[in-house]
XYZ file of C-alpha atoms in Angstrom:
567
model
C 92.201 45.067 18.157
C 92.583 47.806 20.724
C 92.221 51.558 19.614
C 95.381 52.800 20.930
C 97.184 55.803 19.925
C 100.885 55.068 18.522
C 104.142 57.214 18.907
C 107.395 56.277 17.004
C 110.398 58.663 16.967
C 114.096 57.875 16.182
C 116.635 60.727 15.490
C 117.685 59.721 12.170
C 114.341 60.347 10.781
C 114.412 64.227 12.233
C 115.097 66.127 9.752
C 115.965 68.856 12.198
C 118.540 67.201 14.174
C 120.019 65.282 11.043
C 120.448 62.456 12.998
C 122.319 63.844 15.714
C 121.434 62.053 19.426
C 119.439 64.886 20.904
C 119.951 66.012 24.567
C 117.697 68.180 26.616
C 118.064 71.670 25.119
C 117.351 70.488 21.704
C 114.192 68.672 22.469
C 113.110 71.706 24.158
C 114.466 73.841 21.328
C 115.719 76.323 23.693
C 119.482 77.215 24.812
C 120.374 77.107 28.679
C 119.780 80.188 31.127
C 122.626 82.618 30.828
C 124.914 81.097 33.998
C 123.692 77.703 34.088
C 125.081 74.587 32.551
C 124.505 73.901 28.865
C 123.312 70.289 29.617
C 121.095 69.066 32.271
C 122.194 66.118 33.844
C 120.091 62.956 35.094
C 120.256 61.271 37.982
C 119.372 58.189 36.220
C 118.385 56.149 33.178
C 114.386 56.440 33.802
C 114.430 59.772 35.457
C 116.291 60.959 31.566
C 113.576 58.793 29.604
C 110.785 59.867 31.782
C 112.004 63.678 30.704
C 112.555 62.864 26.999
C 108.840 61.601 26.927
C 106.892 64.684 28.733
C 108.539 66.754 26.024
C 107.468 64.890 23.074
C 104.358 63.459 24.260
C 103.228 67.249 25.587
C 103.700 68.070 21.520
C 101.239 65.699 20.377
C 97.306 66.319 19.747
C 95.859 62.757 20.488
C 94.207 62.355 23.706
C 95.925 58.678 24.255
C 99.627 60.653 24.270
C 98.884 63.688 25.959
C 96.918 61.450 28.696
C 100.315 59.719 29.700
C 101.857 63.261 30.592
C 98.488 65.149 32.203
C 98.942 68.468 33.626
C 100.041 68.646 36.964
C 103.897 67.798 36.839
C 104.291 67.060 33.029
C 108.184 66.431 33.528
C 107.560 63.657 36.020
C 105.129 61.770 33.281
C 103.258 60.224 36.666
C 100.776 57.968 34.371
C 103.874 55.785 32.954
C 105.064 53.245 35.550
C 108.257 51.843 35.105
C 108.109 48.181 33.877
C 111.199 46.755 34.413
C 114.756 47.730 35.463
C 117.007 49.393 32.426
C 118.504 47.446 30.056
C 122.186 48.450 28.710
C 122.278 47.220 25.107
C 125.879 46.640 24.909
C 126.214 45.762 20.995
C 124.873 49.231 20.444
C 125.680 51.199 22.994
C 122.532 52.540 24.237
C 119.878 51.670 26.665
C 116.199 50.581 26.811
C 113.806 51.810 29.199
C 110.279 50.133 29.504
C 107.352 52.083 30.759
C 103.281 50.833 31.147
C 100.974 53.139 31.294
C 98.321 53.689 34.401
C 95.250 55.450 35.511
C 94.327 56.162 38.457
C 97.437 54.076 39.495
C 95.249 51.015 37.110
C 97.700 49.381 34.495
C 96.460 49.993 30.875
C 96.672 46.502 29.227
C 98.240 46.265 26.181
C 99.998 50.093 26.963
C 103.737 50.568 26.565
C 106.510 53.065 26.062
C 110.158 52.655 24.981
C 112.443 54.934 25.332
C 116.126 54.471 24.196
C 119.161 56.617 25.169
C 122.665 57.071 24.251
C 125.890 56.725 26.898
C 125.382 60.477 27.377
C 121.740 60.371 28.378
C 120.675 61.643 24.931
C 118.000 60.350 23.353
C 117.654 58.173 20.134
C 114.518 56.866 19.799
C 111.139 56.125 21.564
C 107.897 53.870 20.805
C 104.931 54.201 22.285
C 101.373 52.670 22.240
C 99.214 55.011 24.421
C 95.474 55.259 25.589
C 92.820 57.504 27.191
C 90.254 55.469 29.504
C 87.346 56.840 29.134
C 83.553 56.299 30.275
C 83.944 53.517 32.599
C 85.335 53.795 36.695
C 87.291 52.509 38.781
C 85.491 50.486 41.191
C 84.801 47.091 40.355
C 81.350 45.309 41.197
C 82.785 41.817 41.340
C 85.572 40.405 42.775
C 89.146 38.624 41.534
C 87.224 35.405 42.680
C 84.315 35.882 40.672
C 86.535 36.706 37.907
C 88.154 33.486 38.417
C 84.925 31.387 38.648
C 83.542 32.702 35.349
C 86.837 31.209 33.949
C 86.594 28.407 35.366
C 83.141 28.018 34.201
C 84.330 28.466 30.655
C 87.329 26.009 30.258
C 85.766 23.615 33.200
C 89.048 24.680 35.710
C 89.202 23.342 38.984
C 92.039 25.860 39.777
C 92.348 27.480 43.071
C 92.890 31.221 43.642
C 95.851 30.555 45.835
C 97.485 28.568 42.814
C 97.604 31.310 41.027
C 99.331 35.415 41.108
C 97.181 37.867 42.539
C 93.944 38.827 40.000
C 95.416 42.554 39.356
C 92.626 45.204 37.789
C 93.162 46.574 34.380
C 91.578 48.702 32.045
C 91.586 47.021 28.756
C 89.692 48.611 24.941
C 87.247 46.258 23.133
C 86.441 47.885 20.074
C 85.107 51.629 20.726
C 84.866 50.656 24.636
C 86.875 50.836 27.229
C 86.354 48.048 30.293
C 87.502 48.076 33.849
C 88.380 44.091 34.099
C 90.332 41.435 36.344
C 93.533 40.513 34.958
C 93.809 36.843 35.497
C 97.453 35.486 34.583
C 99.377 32.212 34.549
C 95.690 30.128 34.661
C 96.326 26.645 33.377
C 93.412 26.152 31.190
C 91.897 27.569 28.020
C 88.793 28.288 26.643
C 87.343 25.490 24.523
C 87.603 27.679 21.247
C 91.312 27.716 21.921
C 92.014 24.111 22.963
C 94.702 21.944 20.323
C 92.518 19.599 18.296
C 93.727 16.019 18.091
C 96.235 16.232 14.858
C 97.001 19.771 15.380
C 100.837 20.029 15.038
C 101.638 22.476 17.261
C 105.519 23.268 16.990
C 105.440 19.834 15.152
C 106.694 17.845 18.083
C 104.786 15.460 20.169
C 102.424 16.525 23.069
C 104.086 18.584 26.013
C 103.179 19.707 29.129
C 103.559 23.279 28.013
C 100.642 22.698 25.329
C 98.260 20.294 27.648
C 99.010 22.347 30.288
C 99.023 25.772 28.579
C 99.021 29.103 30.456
C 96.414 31.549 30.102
C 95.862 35.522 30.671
C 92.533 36.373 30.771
C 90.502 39.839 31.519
C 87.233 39.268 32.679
C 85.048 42.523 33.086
C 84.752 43.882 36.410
C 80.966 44.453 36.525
C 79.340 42.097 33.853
C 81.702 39.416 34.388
C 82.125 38.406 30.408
C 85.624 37.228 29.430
C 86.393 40.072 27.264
C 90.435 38.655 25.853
C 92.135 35.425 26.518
C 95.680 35.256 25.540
C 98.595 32.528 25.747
C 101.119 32.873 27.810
C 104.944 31.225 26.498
C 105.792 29.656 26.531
C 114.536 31.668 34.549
C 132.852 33.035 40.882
C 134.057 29.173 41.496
C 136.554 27.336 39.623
C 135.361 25.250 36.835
C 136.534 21.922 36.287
C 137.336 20.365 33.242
C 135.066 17.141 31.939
C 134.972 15.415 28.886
C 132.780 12.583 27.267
C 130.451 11.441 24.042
C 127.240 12.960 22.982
C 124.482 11.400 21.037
C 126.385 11.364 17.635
C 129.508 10.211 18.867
C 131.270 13.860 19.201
C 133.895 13.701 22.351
C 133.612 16.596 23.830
C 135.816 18.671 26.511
C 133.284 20.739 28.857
C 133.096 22.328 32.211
C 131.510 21.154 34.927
C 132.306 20.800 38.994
C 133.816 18.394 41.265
C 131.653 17.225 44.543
C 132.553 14.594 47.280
C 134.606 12.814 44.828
C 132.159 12.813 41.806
C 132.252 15.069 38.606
C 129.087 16.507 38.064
C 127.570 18.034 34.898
C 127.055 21.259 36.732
C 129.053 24.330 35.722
C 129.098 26.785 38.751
C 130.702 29.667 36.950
C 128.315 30.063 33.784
C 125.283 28.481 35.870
C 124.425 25.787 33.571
C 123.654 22.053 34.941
C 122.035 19.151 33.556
C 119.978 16.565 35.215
C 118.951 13.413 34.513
C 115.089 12.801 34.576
C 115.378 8.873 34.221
C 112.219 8.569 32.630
C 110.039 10.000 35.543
C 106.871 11.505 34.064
C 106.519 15.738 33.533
C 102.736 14.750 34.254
C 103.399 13.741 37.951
C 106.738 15.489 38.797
C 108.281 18.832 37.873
C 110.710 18.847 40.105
C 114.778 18.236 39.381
C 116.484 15.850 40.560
C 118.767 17.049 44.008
C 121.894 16.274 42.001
C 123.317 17.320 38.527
C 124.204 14.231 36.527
C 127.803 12.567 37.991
C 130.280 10.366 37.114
C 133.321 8.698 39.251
C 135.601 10.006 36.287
C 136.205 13.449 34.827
C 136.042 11.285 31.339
C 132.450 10.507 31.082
C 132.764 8.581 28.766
C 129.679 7.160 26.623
C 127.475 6.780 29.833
C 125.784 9.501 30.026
C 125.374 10.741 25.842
C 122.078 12.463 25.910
C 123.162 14.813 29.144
C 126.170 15.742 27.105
C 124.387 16.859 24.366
C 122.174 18.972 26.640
C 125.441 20.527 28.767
C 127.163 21.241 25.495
C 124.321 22.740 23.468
C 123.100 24.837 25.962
C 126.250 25.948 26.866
C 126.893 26.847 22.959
C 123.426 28.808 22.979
C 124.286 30.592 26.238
C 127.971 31.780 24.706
C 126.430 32.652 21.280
C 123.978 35.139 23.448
C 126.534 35.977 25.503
C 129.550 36.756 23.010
C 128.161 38.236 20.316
C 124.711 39.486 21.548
C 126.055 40.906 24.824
C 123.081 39.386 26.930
C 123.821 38.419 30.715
C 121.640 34.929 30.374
C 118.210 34.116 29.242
C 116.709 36.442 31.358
C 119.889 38.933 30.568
C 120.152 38.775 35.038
C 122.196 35.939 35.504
C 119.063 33.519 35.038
C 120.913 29.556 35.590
C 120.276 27.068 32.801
C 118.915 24.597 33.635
C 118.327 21.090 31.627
C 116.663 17.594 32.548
C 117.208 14.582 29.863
C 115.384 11.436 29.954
C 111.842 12.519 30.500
C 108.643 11.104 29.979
C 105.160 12.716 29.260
C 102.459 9.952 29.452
C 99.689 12.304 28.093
C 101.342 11.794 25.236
C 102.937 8.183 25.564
C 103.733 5.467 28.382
C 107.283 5.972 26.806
C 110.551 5.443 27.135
C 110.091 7.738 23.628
C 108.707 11.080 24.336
C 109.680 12.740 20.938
C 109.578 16.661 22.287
C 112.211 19.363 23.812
C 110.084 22.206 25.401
C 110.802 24.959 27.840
C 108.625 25.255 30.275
C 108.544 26.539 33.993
C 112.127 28.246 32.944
C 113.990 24.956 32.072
C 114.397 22.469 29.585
C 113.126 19.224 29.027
C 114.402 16.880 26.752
C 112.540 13.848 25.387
C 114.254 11.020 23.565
C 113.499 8.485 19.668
C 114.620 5.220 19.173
C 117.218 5.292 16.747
C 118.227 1.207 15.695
C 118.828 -0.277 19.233
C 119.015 2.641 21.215
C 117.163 5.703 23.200
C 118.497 9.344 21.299
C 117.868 12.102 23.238
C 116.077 15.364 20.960
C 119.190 16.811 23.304
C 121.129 16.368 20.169
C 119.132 18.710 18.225
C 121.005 22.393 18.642
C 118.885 24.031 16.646
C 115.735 23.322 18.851
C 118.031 23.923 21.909
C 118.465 27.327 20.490
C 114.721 27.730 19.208
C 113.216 26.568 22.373
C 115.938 28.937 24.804
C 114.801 32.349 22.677
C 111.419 31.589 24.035
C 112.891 32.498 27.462
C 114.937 35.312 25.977
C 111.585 36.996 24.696
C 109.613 35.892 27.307
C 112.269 37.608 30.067
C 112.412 41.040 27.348
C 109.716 42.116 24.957
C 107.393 39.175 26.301
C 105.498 39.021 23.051
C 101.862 37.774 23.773
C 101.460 34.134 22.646
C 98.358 34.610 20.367
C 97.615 36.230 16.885
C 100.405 37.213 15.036
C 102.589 38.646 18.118
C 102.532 34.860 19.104
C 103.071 33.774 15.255
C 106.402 36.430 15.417
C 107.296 34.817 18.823
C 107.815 31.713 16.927
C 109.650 32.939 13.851
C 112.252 34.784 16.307
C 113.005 31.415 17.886
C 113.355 29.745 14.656
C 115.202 32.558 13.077
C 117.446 32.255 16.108
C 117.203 28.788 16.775
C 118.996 28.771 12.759
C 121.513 31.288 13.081
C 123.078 29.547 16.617
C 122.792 26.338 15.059
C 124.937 26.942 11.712
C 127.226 29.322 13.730
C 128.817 26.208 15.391
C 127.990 23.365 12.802
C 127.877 24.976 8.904
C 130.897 24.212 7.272
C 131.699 28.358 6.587
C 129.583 29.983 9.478
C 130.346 33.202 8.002
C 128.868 32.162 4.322
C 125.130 31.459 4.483
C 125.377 29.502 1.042
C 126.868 26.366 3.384
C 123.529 26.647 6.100
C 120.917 24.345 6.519
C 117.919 26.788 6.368
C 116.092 23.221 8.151
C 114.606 23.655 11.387
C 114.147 19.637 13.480
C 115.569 17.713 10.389
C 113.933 14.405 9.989
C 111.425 15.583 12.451
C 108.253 16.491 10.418
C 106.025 13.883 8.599
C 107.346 11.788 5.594
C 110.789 12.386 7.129
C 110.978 16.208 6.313
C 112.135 18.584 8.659
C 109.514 20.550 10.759
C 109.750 23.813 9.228
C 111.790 25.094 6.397
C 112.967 28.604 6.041
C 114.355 28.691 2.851
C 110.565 27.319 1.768
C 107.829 26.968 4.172
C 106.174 25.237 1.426
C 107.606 21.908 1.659
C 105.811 21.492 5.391
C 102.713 22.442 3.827
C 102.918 26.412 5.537
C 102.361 29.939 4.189
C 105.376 32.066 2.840
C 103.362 35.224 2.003
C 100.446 37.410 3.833
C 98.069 36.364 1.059
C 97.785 32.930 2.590
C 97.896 34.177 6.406
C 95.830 31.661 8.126
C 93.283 32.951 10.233
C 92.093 30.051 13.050
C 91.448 30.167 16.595
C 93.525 27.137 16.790
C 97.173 26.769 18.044
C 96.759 30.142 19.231
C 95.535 31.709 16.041
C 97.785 29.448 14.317
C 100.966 30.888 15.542
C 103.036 27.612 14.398
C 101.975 28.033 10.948
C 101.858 32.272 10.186
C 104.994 32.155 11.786
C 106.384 31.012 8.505
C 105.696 33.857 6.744
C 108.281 36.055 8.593
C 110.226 33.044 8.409
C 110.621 33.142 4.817
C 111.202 37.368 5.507
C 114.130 36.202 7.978
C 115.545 33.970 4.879
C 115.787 36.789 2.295
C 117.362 39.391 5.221
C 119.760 36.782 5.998
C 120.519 35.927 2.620
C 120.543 39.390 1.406
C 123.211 40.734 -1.264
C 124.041 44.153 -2.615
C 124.406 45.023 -6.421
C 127.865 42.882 -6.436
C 126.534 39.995 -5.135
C 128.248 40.503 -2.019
C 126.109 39.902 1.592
C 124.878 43.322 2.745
C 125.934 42.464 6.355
C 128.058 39.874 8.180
C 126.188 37.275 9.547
C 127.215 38.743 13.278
C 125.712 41.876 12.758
C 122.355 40.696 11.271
C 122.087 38.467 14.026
C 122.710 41.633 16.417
C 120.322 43.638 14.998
C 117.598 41.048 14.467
C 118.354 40.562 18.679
C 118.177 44.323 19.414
C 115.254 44.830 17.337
C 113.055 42.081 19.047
C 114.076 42.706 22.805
C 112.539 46.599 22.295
C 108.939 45.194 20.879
C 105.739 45.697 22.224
C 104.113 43.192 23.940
C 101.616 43.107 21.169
C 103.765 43.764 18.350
C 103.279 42.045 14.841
C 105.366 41.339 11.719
C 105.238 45.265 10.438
C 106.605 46.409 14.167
C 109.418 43.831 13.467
C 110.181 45.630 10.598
C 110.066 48.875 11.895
C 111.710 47.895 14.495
C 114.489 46.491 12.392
C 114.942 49.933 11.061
C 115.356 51.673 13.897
C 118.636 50.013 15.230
C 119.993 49.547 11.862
C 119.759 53.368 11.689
C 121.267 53.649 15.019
C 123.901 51.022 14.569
C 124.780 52.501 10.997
C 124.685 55.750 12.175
C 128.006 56.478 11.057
C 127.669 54.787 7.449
C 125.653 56.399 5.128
C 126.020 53.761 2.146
C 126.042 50.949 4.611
C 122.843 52.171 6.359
C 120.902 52.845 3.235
C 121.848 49.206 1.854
C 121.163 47.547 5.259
C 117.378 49.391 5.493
C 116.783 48.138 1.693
C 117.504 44.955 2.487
C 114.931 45.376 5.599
C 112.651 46.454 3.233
C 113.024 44.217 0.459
C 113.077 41.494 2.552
C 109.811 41.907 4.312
C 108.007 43.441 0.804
C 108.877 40.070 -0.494
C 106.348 38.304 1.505
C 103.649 40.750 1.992
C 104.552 42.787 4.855
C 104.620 46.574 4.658
């Protein structure tokens, strides 16, 4: 575990401000010039976050904070590159700026800062994992090549530097020691230690190209050449036309799609979400979509074409659901299209036509199919792992929690927490009661016909639902498929949750909101407790105005995680 020096504020734990937003003159606890304005204004988002953390970080004794704002021009925090453009959080009303922290104009692996701020500029909370590099330079000895060799001398690679991005240096903390090192990312191989063991159950599907061909971070030190961290890496205005047709389980449904030379494709322009049809080509020797969406001479599909149906219509449900009532722009909140390819084969895992998976990968999904009685049934039909497998791009295009350890583990439970909600929001028979949800995850799926993970019980699939049985493996990425289950069974009880009158603490909406908002602010390295405390922080913001609502939402937080182990 890195030795880096943590910074959490939020405004309703001041007890100075009493929860009031805080602009400029209070943070510097001084009232404006006589003749000048009261409030400063920003020219932007980051310039009004980069302000908000030289003042609080300048206030703070440990040589990791006070590093980030050095003393040159403190208000222009120079060591804390921006990481990504602004994001407006539009369920709460504030936004979320990303910072990484350099050195010498070196990234500090593993180094963030969030700041959040209100419509007005004014600033609600910040978290921050900070470091001072010290006792090691600058210059490395070997090169992003050698770096690359010594990997592939580990994992027996026969990558090729130009397959990959640019080796980048980084300084990165083992221990008590810092380490200037190449930061290899996207390598498709992993160290034997690492590697899925025949039996393994991964997510409990079949064998994918995401997990045979799984993508790998590493930081190699940039003198002795010793792999010093290895890390997983998860797993991107026209008129519509109207289309209808079957899905797997016999549900007509009415869609949108487009019209082309005659043909009605599966390919809605306006939300920019098309479906292909692999027919049964094998992920292990193409990747590529087909050049068209799937058509049809008809705007009534039919039953022709059931298992891109189910794909068109689920994904379009998980895009809305993220859309409507999480306010994100896409997976990648930009406008990212959705792509979807039914009927595909993996023969690593099969000579098919059955390749029982759904997996995103490469920033689209791939849908597998099971012989049901006489026919193919595409895993298409399956909304729930539609959802679950689409919040791996959501996290991987936000927080971008690392896919090892328990940050990986929480990557999982996200995606299955949100993989359940979106699932019984369009198929429970009272979406707004939780007492009518399936708390199943891939029913029927699992061995002996159970479903691969239960929420409700992790038990029943043979998993952990409390820290005491944490499993610690370097298998499956430190076994990220099965501790995942423990803040499974902490997503149950918050979901679940009642107050003293048996009544639900919070609509199922707003948990769902502020399970999203707390997840997209995480550190890349974050782990169950930074969930929680994450958790708290927009409840406190969101419930800002609700004193009894608040305090019952952040006991049910509590409660919730306490119940499994996590403090």
């Amino acid at each position: 575990m890195s030795h880096l020096e943590r910074f959490r504020y939020h405004v309703a734990d001041d007890p100075e401000v009493r929860g009031a937003h805080l602009g400029p003159e209070m943070v510097r606890g001084v009232s404006a010039p006589e003749g000048e304005e009261s409030r400063q204004e920003f020219n932007s988002a980051e310039s009004a976050a980069r302000f908000y953390l030289a003042e609080k970080l300048a206030q703070e004794e440990a040589p990791g904070l006070r590093r980030a704002v050095r003393d040159d021009r403190p208000e222009r925090v120079p060591d804390l590159a921006l990481r990504e453009a602004p994001r407006r959080q539009l369920g709460m009303g504030t936004t979320l700026v990303r910072f990484e922290q350099t050195q010498q104009e070196i990234p500090i692996f593993g180094t963030e800062a969030l700041v959040e701020i209100d419509e007005d500029q004014r600033l609600v909370s910040m978290d921050c994992r900070l470091g001072e590099v010290t006792g090691v330079g600058s210059v490395p000895e070997l090169s992003g090549t050698d770096a690359l060799e010594r990997v592939k001398q580990e994992t027996g690679s026969t990558v090729a530097a130009e397959e990959l991005p640019p080796a980048k240096l980084a300084y990165v903390n083992q221990g008590d020691d810092w380490h200037l090192a190449w930061h290899l990312r996207e390598v498709p191989a992993q160290l034997p230690a690492m590697r899925r063991e025949e039996g393994d159950r991964g997510h409990g599907l079949g064998r994918s190209p995401r997990e045979d061909f799984p993508l790998t971070g590493y930081l190699v030190d940039a003198y002795s050449g010793e792999i010093i961290q290895s890390y997983g890496m998860t797993p991107t205005v026209t008129v519509p036309t109207r289309l209808e047709g079957d899905d797997e389980v016999s549900v007509h449904h009415r869609f949108h799609g487009s019209r082309q030379d005659g043909s009605y494709l599966l390919d809605d322009l306006r939300r920019q979400i098309a479906t292909y049809d692999f027919d049964f080509a094998d992920l292990a020797q193409v990747d590529e979509l087909p050049a068209s969406a799937i058509r049809s001479p008809q705007a009534d599909f039919g039953t022709d074409h059931r298992a891109g149906i189910s794909a068109h219509v689920n994904a379009e449900r998980v895009a809305r659901f993220y859309r409507d009532q999480l306010y994100r722009d896409g997976i990648d909140d930009a406008e990212m299209d959705l792509a979807s390819a039914v009927n595909c084969i993996y023969t690593e895992d099969g000579p098919g036509p059955e390749w029982v998976n759904a997996v995103w990968w490469q920033g689209r999904m791939w849908y597998g199919q099971v012989s049901v009685g006489t026919r193919l049934v595409s895993l298409a039909r399956h909304l729930d792992i539609i959802a679950h497998e689409l919040t791996h791009g959501v996290i991987e295009t936000s927080s971008n929690l690392v896919y090892q350890d328990q940050s990986g583990a929480l990557n999982e439970s996200l995606a299955d927490t949100m993989g359940t909600i979106i699932a019984n929001w369009y198929q429970a028979p009272h979406r707004d009661d939780v007492r009518t949800w399936t708390w199943e995850l891939g029913v029927g799926l699992g061995g002996n016909g159970l479903p691969l993970r239960d929420m409700s019980d992790p038990t029943r699939t043979g998993d952990p639902d409390h820290m005491r049985d944490y499993l610690h493996t370097t298998r499956d990425n430190g076994g990220v498929h099965t501790n995942s289950n423990i803040h499974n069974k902490a997503m149950h009880h918050l979901l679940t949750s009642v107050d003293g009158a048996g009544k639900p603490v919070l609509t199922v909406e707003e948990w769902a909101l502020l399970v999203y908002c707390a997840f997209v602010r995480l550190l890349s390295q974050s782990g169950f407790a930074d969930m929680r405390r994450a958790l708290r922080d927009v409840t406190k913001t969101y419930l800002a105005g609700n004193t009894a609502a608040r305090t019952g939402a952040l006991a049910a937080v509590d409660d919730a995680y306490r119940s499994v182990g996590i403090t």
